[in-house]
Coordinates of C-alpha atoms in Angstrom, one line a residue:
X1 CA 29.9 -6.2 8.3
X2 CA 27.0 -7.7 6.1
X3 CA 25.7 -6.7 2.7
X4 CA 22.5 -7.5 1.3
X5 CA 22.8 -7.7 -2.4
X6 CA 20.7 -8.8 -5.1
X7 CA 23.8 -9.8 -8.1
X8 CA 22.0 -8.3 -10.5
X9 CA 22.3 -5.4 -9.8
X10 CA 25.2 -3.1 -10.6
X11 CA 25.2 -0.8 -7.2
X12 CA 25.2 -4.0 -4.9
X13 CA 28.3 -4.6 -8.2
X14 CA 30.0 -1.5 -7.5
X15 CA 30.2 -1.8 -3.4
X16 CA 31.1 -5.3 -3.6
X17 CA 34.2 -4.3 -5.6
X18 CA 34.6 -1.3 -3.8
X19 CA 34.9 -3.4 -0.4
X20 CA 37.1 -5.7 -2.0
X21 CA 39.8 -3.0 -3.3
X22 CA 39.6 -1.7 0.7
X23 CA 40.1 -4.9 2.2
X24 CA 37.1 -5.4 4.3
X25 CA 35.6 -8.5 5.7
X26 CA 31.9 -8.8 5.0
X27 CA 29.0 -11.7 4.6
X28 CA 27.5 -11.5 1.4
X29 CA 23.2 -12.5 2.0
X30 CA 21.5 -12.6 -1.1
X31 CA 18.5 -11.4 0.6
X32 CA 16.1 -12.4 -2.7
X33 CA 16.9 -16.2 -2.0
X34 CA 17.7 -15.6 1.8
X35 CA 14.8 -13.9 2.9
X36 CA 14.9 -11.1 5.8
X37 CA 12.5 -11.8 8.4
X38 CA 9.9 -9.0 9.6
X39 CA 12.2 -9.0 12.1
X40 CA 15.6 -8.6 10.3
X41 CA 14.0 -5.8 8.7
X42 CA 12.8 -4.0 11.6
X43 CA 16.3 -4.3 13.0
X44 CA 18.4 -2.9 9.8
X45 CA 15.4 -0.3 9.8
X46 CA 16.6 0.6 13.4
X47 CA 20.6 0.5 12.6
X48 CA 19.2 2.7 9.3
X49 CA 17.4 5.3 11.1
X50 CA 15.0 5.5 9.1
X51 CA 11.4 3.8 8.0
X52 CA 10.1 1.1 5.6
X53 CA 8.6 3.1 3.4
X54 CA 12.5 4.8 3.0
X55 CA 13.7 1.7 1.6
X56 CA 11.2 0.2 -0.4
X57 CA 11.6 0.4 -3.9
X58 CA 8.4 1.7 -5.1
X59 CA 9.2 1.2 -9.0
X60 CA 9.0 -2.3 -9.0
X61 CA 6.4 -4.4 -10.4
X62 CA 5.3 -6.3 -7.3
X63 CA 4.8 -2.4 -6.0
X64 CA 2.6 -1.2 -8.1
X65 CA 0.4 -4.0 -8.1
X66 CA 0.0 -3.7 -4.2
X67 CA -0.6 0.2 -4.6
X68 CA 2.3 0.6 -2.1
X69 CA 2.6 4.5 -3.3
X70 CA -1.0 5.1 -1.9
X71 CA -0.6 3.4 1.3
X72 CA -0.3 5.9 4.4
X73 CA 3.4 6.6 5.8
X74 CA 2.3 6.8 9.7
X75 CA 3.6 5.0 12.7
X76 CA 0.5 3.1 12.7
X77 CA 1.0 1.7 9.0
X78 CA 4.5 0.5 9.8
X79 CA 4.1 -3.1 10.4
X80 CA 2.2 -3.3 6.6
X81 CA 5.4 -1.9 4.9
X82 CA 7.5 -4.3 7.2
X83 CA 5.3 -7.5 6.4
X84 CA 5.3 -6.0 2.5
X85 CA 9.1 -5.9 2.5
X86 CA 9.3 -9.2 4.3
X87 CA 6.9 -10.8 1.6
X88 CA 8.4 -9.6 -1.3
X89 CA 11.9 -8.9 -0.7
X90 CA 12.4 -7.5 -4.3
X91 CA 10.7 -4.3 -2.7
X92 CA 13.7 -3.8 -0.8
X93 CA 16.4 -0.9 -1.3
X94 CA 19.8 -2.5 -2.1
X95 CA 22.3 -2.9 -1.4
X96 CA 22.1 -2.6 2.3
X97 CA 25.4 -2.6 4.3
X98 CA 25.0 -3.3 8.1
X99 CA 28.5 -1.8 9.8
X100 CA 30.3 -2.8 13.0
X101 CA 29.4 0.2 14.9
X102 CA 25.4 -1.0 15.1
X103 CA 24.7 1.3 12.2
X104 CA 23.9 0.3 8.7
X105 CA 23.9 2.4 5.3
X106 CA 21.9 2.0 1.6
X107 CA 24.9 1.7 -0.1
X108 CA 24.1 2.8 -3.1
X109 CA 26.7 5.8 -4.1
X110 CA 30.7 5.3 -3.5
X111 CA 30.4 7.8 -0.8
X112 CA 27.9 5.7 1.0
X113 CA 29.9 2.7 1.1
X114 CA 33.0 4.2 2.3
X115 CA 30.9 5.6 5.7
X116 CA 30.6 2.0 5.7
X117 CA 33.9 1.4 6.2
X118 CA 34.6 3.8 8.2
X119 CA 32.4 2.7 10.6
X120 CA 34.1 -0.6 10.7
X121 CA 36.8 1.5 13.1
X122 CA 39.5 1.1 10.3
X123 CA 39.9 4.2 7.9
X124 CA 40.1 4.4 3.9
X125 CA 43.3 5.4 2.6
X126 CA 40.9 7.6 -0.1

């Protein structure tokens, strides 16, 4: 299991401990110094089911400089959310928790970290 975390902030916090009081074996990647490539992010998109747009954080500064809110949420528009996310990785919905089972989750609520784990094929006492 891997989690992309940016330290700063207190949901990527919160699963961090919460994987730590279950026992689990993760990598840590501190995706904001150790940047996913297009690629990577295509791939967690993939184990996420769902699209760039979905986990790009559309708050942030960087964001609304580009105008990301306006830009078209199509199949054909893809790759510019990918290359977006890959160029400015702040954009990026966090933490991300990629599970044994293929899958990966936004970890961002208790409950969301515990599918998590119980993907990994070992079950929560909770």
């Amino acid at each position: 299991m891997e989690i992309w975390i940016n330290p700063a902030c207190s949901k990527c916090r919160s699963a961090i401990t919460l994987l730590d009081a279950e026992g689990a074996e993760y990598t840590v990647r501190r995706y904001l110094q150790d940047v996913p490539s297009e690629d990577e992010i295509r791939e967690v998109l993939e184990r996420l089911g769902l699209e760039p747009w979905d986990i790009t954080r559309t708050q942030e500064a960087v964001a609304k400089e580009l105008g990301v809110k306006e830009w078209a949420r199509d199949a054909g528009s893809r790759d510019r959310w990918v290359k977006a996310l890959a160029e400015h990785p702040k954009l990026i919905q966090r933490p991300i928790i990629t599970a044994q089972d293929g899958t990966a989750v936004v970890g961002r609520t208790e409950e969301a970290v515990r599918d998590a784990l119980s993907r990994t094929g070992r079950e929560s006492p909770n």
